[in-house]
CSV table of N, CA and C in Angstrom, one decimal:
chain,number,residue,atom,x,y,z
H,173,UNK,N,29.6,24.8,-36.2
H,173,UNK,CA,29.9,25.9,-35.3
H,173,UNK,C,30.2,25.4,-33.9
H,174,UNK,N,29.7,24.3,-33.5
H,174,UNK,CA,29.9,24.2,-31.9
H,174,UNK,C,31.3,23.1,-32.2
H,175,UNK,N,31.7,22.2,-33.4
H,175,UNK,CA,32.8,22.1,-32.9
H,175,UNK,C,34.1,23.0,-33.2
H,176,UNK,N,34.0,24.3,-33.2
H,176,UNK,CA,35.0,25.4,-33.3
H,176,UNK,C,35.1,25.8,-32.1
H,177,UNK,N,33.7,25.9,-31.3
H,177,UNK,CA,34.0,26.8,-30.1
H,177,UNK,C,35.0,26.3,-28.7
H,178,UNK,N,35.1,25.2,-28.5
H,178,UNK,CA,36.0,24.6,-27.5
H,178,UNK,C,37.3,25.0,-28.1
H,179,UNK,N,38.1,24.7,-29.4
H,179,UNK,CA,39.8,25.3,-29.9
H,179,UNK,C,39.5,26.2,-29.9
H,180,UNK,N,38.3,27.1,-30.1
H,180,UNK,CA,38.4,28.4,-30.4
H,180,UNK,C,38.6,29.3,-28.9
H,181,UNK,N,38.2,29.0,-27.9
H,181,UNK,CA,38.4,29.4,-26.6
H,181,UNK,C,39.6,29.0,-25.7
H,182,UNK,N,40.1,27.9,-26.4
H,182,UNK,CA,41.2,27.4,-25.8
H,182,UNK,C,42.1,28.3,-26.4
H,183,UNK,N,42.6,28.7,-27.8
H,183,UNK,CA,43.3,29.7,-28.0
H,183,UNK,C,43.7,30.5,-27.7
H,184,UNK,N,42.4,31.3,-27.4
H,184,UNK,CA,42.0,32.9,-26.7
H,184,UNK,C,42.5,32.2,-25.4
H,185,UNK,N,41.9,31.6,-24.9
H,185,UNK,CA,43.1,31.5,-23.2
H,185,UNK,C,44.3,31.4,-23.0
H,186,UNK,N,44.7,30.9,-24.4
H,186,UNK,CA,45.8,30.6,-24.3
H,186,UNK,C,46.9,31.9,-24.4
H,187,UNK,N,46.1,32.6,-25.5
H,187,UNK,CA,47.2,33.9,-26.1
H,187,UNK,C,46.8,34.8,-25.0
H,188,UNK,N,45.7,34.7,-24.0
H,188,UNK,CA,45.7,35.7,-22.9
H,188,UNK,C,46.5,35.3,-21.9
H,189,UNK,N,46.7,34.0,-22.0
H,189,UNK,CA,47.9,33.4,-20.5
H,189,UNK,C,49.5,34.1,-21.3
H,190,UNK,N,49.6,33.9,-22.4
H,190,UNK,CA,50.9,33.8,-22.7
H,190,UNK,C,50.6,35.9,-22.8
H,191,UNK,N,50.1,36.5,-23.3
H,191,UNK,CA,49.9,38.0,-23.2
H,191,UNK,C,50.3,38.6,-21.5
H,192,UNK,N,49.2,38.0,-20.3
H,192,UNK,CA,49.6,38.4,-18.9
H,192,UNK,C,51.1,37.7,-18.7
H,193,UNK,N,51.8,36.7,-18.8
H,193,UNK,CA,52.9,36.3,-18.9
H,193,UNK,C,53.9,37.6,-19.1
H,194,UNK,N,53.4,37.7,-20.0
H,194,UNK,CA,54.3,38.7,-21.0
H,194,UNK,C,54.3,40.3,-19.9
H,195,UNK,N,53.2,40.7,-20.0
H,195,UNK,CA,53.0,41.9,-19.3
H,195,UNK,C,53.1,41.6,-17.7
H,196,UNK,N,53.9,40.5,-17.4
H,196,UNK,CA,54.0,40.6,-15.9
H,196,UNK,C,52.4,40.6,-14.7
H,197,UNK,N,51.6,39.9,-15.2
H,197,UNK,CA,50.3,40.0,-14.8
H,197,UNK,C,49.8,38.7,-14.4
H,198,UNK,N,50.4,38.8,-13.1
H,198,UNK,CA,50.6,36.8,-12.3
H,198,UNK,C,49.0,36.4,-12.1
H,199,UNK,N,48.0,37.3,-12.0
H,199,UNK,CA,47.0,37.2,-11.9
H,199,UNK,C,46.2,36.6,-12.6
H,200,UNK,N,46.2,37.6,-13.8
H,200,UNK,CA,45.5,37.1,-15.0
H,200,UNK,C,46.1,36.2,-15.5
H,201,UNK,N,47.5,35.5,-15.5
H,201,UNK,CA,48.1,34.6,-16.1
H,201,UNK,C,47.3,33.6,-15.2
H,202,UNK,N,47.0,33.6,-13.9
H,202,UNK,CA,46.8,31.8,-13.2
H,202,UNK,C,45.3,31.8,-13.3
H,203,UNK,N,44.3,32.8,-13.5
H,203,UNK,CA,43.1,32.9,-13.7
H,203,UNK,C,42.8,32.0,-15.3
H,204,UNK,N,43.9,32.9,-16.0
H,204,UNK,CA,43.7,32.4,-17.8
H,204,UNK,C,43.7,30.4,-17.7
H,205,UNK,N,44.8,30.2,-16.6
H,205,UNK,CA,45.2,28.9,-16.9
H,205,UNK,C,44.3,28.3,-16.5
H,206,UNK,N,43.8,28.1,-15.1
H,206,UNK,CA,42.4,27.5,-14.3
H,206,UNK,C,41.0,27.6,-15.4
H,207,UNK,N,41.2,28.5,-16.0
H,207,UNK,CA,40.0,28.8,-17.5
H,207,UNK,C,40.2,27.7,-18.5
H,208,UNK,N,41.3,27.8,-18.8
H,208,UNK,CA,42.0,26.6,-19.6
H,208,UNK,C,41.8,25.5,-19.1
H,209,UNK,N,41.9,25.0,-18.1
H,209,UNK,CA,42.0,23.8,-17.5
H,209,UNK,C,40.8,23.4,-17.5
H,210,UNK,N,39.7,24.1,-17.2
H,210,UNK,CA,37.8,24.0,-16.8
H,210,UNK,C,37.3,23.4,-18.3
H,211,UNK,N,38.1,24.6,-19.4
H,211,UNK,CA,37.9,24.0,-21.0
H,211,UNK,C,37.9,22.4,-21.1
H,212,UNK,N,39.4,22.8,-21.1
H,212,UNK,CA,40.1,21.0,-21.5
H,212,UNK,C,39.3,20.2,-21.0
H,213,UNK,N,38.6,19.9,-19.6
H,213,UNK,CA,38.3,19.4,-18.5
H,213,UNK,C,37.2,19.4,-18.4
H,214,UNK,N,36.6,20.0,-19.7
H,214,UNK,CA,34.9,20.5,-18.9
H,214,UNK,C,33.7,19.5,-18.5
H,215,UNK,N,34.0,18.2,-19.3
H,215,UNK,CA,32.9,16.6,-18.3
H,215,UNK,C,33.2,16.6,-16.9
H,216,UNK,N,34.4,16.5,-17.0
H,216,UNK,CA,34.8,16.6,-15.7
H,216,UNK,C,34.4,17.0,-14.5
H,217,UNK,N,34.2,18.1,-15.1
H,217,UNK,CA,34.0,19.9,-13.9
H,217,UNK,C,32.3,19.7,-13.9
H,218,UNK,N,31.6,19.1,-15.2
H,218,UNK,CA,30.0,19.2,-14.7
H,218,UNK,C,29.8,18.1,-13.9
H,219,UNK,N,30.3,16.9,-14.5
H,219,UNK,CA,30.1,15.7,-13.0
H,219,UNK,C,30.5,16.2,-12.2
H,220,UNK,N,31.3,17.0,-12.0
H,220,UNK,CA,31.7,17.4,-10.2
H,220,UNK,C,31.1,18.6,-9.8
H,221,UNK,N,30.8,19.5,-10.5
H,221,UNK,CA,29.4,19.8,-10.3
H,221,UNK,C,28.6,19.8,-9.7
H,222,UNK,N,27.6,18.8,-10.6
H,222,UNK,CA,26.6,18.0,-10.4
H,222,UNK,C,26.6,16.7,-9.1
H,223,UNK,N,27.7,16.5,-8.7
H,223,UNK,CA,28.1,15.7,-8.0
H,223,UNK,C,27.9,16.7,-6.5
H,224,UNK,N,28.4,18.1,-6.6
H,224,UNK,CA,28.4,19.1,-5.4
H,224,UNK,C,27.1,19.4,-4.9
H,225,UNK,N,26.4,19.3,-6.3
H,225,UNK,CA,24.7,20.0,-6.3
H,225,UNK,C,23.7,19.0,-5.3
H,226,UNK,N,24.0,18.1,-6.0
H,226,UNK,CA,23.0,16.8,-5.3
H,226,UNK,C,23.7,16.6,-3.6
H,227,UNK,N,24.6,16.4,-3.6
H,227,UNK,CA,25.1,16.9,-2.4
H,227,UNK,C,24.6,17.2,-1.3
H,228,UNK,N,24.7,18.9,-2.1
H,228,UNK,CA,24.1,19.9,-0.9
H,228,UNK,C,22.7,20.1,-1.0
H,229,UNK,N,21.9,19.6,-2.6
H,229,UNK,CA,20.2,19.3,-2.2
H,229,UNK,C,20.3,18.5,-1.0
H,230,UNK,N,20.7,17.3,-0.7
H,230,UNK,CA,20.3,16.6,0.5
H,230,UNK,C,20.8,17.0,1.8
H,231,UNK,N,21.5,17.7,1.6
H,231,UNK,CA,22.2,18.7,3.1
H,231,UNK,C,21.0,19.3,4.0
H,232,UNK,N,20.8,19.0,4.9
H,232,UNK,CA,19.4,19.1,5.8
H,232,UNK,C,20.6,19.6,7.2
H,233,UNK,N,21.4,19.7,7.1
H,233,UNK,CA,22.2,20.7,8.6
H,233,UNK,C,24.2,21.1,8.1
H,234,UNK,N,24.4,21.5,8.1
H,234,UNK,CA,25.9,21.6,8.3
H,234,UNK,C,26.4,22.5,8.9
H,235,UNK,N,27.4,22.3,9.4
H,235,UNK,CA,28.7,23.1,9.9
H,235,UNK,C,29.6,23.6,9.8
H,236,UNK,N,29.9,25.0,9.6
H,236,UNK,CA,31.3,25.7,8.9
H,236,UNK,C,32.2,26.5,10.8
H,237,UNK,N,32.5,25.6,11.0
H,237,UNK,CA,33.6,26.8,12.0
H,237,UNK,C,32.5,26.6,13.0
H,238,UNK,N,31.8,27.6,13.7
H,238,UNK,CA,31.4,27.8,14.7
H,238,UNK,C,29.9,28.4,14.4
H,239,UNK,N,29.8,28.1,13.1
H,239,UNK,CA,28.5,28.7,12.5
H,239,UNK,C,28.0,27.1,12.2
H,240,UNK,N,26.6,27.2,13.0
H,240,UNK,CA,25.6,26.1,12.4
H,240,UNK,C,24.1,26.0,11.1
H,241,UNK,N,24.3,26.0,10.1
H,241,UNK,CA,23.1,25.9,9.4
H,241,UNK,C,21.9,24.5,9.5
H,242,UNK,N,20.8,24.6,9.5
H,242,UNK,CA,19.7,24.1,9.8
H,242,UNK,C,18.8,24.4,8.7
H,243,UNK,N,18.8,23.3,6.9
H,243,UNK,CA,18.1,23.6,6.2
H,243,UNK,C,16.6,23.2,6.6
H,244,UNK,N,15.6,23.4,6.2
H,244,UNK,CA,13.7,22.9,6.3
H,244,UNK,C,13.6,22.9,5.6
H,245,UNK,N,12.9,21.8,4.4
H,245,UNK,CA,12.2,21.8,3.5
H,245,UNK,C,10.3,22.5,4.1
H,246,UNK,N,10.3,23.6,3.5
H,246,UNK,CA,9.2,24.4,3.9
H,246,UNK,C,7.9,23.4,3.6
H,247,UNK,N,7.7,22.6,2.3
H,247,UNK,CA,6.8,21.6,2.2
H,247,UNK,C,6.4,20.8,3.3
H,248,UNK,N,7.7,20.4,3.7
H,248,UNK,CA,7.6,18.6,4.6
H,248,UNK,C,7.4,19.6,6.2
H,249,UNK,N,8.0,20.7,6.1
H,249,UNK,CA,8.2,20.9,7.6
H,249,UNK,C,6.3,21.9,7.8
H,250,UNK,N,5.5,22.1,7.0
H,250,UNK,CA,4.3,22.4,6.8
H,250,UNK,C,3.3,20.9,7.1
H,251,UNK,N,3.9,20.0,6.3
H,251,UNK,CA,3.0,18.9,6.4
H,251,UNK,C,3.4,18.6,8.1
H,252,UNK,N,5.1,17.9,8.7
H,252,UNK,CA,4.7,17.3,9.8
H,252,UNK,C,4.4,18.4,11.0
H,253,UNK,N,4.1,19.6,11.0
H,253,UNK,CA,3.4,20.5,11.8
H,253,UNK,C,1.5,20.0,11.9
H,254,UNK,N,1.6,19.9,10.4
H,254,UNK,CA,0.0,19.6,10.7
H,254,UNK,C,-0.5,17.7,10.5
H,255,UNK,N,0.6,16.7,10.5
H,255,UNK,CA,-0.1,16.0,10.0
H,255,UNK,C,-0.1,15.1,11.5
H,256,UNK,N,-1.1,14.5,11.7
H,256,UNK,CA,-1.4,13.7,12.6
H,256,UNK,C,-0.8,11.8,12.0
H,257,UNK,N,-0.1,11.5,12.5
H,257,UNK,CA,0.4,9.9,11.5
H,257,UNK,C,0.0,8.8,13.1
H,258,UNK,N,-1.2,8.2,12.9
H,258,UNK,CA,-1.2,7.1,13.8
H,258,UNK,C,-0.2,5.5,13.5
H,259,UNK,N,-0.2,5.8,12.0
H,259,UNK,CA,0.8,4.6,11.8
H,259,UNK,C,2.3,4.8,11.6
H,260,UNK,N,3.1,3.3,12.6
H,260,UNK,CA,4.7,3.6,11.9
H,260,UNK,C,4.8,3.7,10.9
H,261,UNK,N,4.6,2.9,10.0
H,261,UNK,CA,5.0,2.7,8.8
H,261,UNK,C,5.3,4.2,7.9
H,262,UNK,N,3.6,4.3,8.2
H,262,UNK,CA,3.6,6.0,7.4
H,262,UNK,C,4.7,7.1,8.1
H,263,UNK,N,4.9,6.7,9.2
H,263,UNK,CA,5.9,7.5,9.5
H,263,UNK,C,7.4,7.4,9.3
H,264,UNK,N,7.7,6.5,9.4
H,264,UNK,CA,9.0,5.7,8.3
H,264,UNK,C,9.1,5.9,7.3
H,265,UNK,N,8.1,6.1,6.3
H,265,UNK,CA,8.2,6.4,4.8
H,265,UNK,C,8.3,7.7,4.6
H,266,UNK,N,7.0,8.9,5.0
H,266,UNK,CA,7.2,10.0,5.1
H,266,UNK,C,9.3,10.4,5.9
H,267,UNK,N,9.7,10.3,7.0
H,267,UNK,CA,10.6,10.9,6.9
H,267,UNK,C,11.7,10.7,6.1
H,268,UNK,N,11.5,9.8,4.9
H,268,UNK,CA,13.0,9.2,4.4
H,268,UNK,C,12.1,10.4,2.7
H,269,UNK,N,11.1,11.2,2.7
H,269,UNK,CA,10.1,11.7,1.4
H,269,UNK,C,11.0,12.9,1.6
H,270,UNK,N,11.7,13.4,0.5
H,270,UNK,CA,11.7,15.0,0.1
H,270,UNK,C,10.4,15.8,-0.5
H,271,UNK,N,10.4,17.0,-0.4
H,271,UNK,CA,9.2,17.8,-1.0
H,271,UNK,C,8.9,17.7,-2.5
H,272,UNK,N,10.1,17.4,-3.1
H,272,UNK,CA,9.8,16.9,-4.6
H,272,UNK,C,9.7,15.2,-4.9
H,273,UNK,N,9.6,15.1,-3.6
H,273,UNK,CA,8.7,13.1,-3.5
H,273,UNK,C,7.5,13.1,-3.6
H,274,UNK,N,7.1,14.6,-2.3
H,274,UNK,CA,5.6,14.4,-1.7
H,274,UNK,C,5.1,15.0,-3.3
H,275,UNK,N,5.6,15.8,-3.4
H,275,UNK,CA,4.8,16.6,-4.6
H,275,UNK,C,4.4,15.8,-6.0
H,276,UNK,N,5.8,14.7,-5.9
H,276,UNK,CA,5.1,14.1,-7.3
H,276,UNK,C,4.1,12.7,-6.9
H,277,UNK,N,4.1,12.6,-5.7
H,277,UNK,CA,3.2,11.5,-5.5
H,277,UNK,C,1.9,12.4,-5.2
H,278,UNK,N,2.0,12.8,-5.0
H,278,UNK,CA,0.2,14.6,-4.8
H,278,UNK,C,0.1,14.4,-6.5
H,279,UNK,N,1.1,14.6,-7.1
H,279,UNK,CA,0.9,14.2,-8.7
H,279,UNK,C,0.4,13.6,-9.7
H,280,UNK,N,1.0,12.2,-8.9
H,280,UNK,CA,0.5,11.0,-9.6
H,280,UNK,C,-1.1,10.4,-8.9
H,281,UNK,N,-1.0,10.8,-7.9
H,281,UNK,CA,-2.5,10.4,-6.9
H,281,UNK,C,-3.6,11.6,-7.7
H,282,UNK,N,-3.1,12.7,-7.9
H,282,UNK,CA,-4.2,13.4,-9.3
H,282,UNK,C,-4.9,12.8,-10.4
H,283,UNK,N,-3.8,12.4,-10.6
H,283,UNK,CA,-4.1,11.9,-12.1
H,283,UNK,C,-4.1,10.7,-12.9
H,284,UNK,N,-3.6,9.7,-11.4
H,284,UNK,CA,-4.1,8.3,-11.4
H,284,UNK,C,-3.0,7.7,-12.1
H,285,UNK,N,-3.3,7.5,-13.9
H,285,UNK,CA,-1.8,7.3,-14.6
H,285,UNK,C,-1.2,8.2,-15.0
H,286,UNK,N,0.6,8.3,-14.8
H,286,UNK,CA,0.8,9.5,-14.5
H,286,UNK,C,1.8,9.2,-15.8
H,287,UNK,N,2.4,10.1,-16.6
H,287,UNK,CA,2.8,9.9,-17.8
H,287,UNK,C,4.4,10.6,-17.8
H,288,UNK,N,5.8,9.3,-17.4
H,288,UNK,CA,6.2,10.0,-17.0
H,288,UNK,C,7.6,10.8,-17.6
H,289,UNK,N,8.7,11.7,-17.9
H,289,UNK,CA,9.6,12.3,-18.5
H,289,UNK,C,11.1,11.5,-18.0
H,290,UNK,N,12.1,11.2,-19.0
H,290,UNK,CA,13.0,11.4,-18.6
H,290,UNK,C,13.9,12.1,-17.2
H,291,UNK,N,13.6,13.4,-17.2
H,291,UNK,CA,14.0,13.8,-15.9
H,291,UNK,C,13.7,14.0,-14.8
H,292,UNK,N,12.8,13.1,-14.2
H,292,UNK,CA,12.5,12.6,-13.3
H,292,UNK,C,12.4,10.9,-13.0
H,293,UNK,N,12.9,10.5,-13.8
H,293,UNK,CA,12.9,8.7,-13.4
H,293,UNK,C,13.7,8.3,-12.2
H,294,UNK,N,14.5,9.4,-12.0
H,294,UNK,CA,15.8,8.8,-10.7
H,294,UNK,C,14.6,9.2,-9.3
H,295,UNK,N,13.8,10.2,-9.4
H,295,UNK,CA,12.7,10.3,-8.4
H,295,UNK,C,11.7,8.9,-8.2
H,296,UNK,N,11.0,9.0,-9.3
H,296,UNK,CA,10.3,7.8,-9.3
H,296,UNK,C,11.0,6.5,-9.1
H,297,UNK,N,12.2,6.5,-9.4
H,297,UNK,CA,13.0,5.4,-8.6
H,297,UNK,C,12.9,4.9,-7.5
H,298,UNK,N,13.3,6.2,-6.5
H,298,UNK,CA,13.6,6.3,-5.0
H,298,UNK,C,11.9,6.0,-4.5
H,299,UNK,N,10.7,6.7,-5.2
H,299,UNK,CA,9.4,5.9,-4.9
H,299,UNK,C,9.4,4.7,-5.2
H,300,UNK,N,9.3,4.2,-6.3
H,300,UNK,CA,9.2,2.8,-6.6
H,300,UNK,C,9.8,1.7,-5.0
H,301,UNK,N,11.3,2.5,-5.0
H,301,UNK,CA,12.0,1.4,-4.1
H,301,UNK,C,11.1,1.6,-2.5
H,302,UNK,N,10.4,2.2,-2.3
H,302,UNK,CA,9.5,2.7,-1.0
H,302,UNK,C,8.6,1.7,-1.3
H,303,UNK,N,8.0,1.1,-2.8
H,303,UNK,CA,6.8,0.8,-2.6
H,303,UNK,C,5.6,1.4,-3.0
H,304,UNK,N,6.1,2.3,-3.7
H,304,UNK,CA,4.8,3.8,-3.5
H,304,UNK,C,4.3,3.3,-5.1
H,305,UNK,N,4.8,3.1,-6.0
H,305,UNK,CA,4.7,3.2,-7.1
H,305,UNK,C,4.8,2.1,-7.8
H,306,UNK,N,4.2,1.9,-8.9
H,306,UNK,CA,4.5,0.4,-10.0
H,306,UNK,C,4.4,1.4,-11.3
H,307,UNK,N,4.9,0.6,-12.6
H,307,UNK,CA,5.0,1.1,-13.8
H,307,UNK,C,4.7,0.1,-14.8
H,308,UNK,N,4.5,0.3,-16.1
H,308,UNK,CA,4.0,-0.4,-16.9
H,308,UNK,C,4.9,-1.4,-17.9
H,309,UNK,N,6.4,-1.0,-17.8
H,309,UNK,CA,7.5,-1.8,-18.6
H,309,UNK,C,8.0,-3.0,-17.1
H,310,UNK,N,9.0,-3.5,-17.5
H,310,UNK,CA,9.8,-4.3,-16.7
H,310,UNK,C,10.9,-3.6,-15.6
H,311,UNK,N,11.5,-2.4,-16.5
H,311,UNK,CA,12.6,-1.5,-16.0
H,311,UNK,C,11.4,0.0,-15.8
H,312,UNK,N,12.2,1.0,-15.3
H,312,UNK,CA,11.7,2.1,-15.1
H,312,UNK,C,12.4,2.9,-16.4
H,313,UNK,N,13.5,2.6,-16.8
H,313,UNK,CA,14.1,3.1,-17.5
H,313,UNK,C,13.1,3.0,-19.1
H,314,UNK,N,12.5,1.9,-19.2
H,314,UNK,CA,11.7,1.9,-20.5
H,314,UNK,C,9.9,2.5,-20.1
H,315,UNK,N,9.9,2.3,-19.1
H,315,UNK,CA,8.1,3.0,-18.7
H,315,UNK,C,8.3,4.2,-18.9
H,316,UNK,N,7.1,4.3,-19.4
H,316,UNK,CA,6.6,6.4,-19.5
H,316,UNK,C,5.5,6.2,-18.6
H,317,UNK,N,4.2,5.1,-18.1
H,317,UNK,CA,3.4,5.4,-17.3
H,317,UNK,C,3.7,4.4,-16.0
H,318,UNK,N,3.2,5.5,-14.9
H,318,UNK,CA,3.4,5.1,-13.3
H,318,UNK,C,2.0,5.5,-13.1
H,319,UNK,N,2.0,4.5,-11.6
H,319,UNK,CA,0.5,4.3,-11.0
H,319,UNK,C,1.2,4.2,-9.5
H,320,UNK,N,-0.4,4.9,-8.7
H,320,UNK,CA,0.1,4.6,-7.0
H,320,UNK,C,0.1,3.2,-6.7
H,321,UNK,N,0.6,2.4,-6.0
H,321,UNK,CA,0.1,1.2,-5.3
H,321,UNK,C,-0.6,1.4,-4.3
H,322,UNK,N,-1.4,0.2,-3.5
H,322,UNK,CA,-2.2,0.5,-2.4
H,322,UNK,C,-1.8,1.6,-1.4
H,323,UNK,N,-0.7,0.9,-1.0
H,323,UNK,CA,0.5,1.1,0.1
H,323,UNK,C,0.8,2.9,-0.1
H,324,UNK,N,0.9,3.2,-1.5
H,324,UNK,CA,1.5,4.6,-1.7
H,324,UNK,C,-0.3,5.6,-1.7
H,325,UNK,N,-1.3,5.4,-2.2
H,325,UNK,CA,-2.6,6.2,-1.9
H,325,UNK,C,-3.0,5.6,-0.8
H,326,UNK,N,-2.4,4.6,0.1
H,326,UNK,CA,-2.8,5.1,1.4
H,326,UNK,C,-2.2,6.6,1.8
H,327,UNK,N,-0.7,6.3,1.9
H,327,UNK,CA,0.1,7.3,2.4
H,327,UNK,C,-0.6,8.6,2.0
H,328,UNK,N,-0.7,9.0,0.5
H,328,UNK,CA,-1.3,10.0,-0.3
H,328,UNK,C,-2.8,10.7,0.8
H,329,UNK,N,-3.0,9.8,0.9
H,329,UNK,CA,-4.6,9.8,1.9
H,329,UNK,C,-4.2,10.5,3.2
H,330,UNK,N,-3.3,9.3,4.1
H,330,UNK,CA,-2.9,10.2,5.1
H,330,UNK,C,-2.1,11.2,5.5
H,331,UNK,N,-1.2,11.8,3.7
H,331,UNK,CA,-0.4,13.1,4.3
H,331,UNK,C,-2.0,14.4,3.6
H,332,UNK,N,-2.9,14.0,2.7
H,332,UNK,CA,-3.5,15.0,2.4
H,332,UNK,C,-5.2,15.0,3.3
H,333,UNK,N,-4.9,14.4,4.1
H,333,UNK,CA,-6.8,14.4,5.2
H,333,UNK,C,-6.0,15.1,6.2
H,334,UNK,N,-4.6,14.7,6.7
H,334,UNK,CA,-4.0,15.9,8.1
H,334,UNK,C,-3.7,16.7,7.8
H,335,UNK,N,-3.6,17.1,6.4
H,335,UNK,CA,-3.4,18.8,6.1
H,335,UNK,C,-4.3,19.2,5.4
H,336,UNK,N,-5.8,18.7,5.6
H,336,UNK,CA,-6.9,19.7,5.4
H,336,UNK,C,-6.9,20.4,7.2
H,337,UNK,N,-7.1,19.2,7.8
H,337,UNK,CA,-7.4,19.7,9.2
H,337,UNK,C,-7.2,21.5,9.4
C-alpha cells in the first residue's frame, strides 16, 4: 500500500495540473505543480524543514522590518530571576543550557541512572560536551545509560537550592 501512494498522488496532480491547464485556471495549475514538486522532492522538503525548525527553536531575538521579536524560554528566564550563581563557571554553563537541557539534567539528577531513547541523544550530546554527563558505551550513539558527573550535580545543586529560595 504505501509503495502506491507517492505514483498514486503524483498522477492525481498531475491530471489536476493538466485539467486547470485545460480549464484556463493559472492558479490551480501552479499550485498542482509546486504539490508535485513537494512529492517528487519530498526528503528534500523534510530536511529543509527540519533544517527551518531547529533554526527557529534556537532563535532567541529576530527581526522582520521594523518589528522586533524577543523570544524567553519561560524555564531558564524563571530560573535566572531566582537563581543566585556565585560561581563563573556555573554561570558560563547555565547560559549556553536550553530548558530542554535543564530539564533533562533535573531528569537524570532524579534518577541517578538515566536510561536513555534514541531521540534525545543529540541533547545528551550537547551535555556530555559541557561535561555534565558520562555514559556507559564508548560512543553515545551505542549507550542507553547516562549518569551526572561531579561537575554536572554540582550545577543540578546550584540551579535547584536558588529556586527553592
Amino acid at each position: 500500500m504505501q509503495k502506491l501512494k507517492k505514483p498514486f498522488l503524483i498522477v492525481i496532480l498531475l491530471a489536476l495540473c493538466g485539467y486547470a491547464t485545460y480549464e484556463k485556471m493559472q492558479t490551480l495549475a501552479i499550485v498542482a505543480i509546486i504539490l508535485l514538486i513537494l512529492v517528487l522532492y519530498i526528503e528534500v522538503v523534510k530536511r529543509f524543514a527540519d533544517l527551518l525548525f531547529a533554526l527557529a527553536s534556537k532563535t532567541r531575538q529576530a527581526r522582520i522590518g521594523e518589528v522586533e521579536f524577543n523570544i524567553h524560554d519561560p524555564l531558564k528566564q524563571a530560573i535566572i530571576e531566582n537563581i543566585e550563581i556565585d560561581k563563573s563557571w556555573a554561570k558560563a554553563i547555565f547560559a549556553e543550557l536550553s530548558s530542554s537541557h535543564i530539564g533533562l539534567l533535573l531528569a537524570i539528577s532524579k534518577a541517578g541512572k538515566f536510561k536513555c531513547q534514541n531521540n534525545i541523544k543529540n541533547t545528551l550530546r550537547d551535555l556530555r560536551a559541557k561535561g555534565l554527563l558520562e555514559h556507559n558505551k564508548p560512543s553515545m550513539t551505542d549507550s542507553d545509560t547516562v549518569w551526572l558527573t561531579d561537575f554536572g550535580t554540582e550545577l543540578v545543586q546550584i540551579i535547584t537550592t536558588s529556586t527553592k529560595k
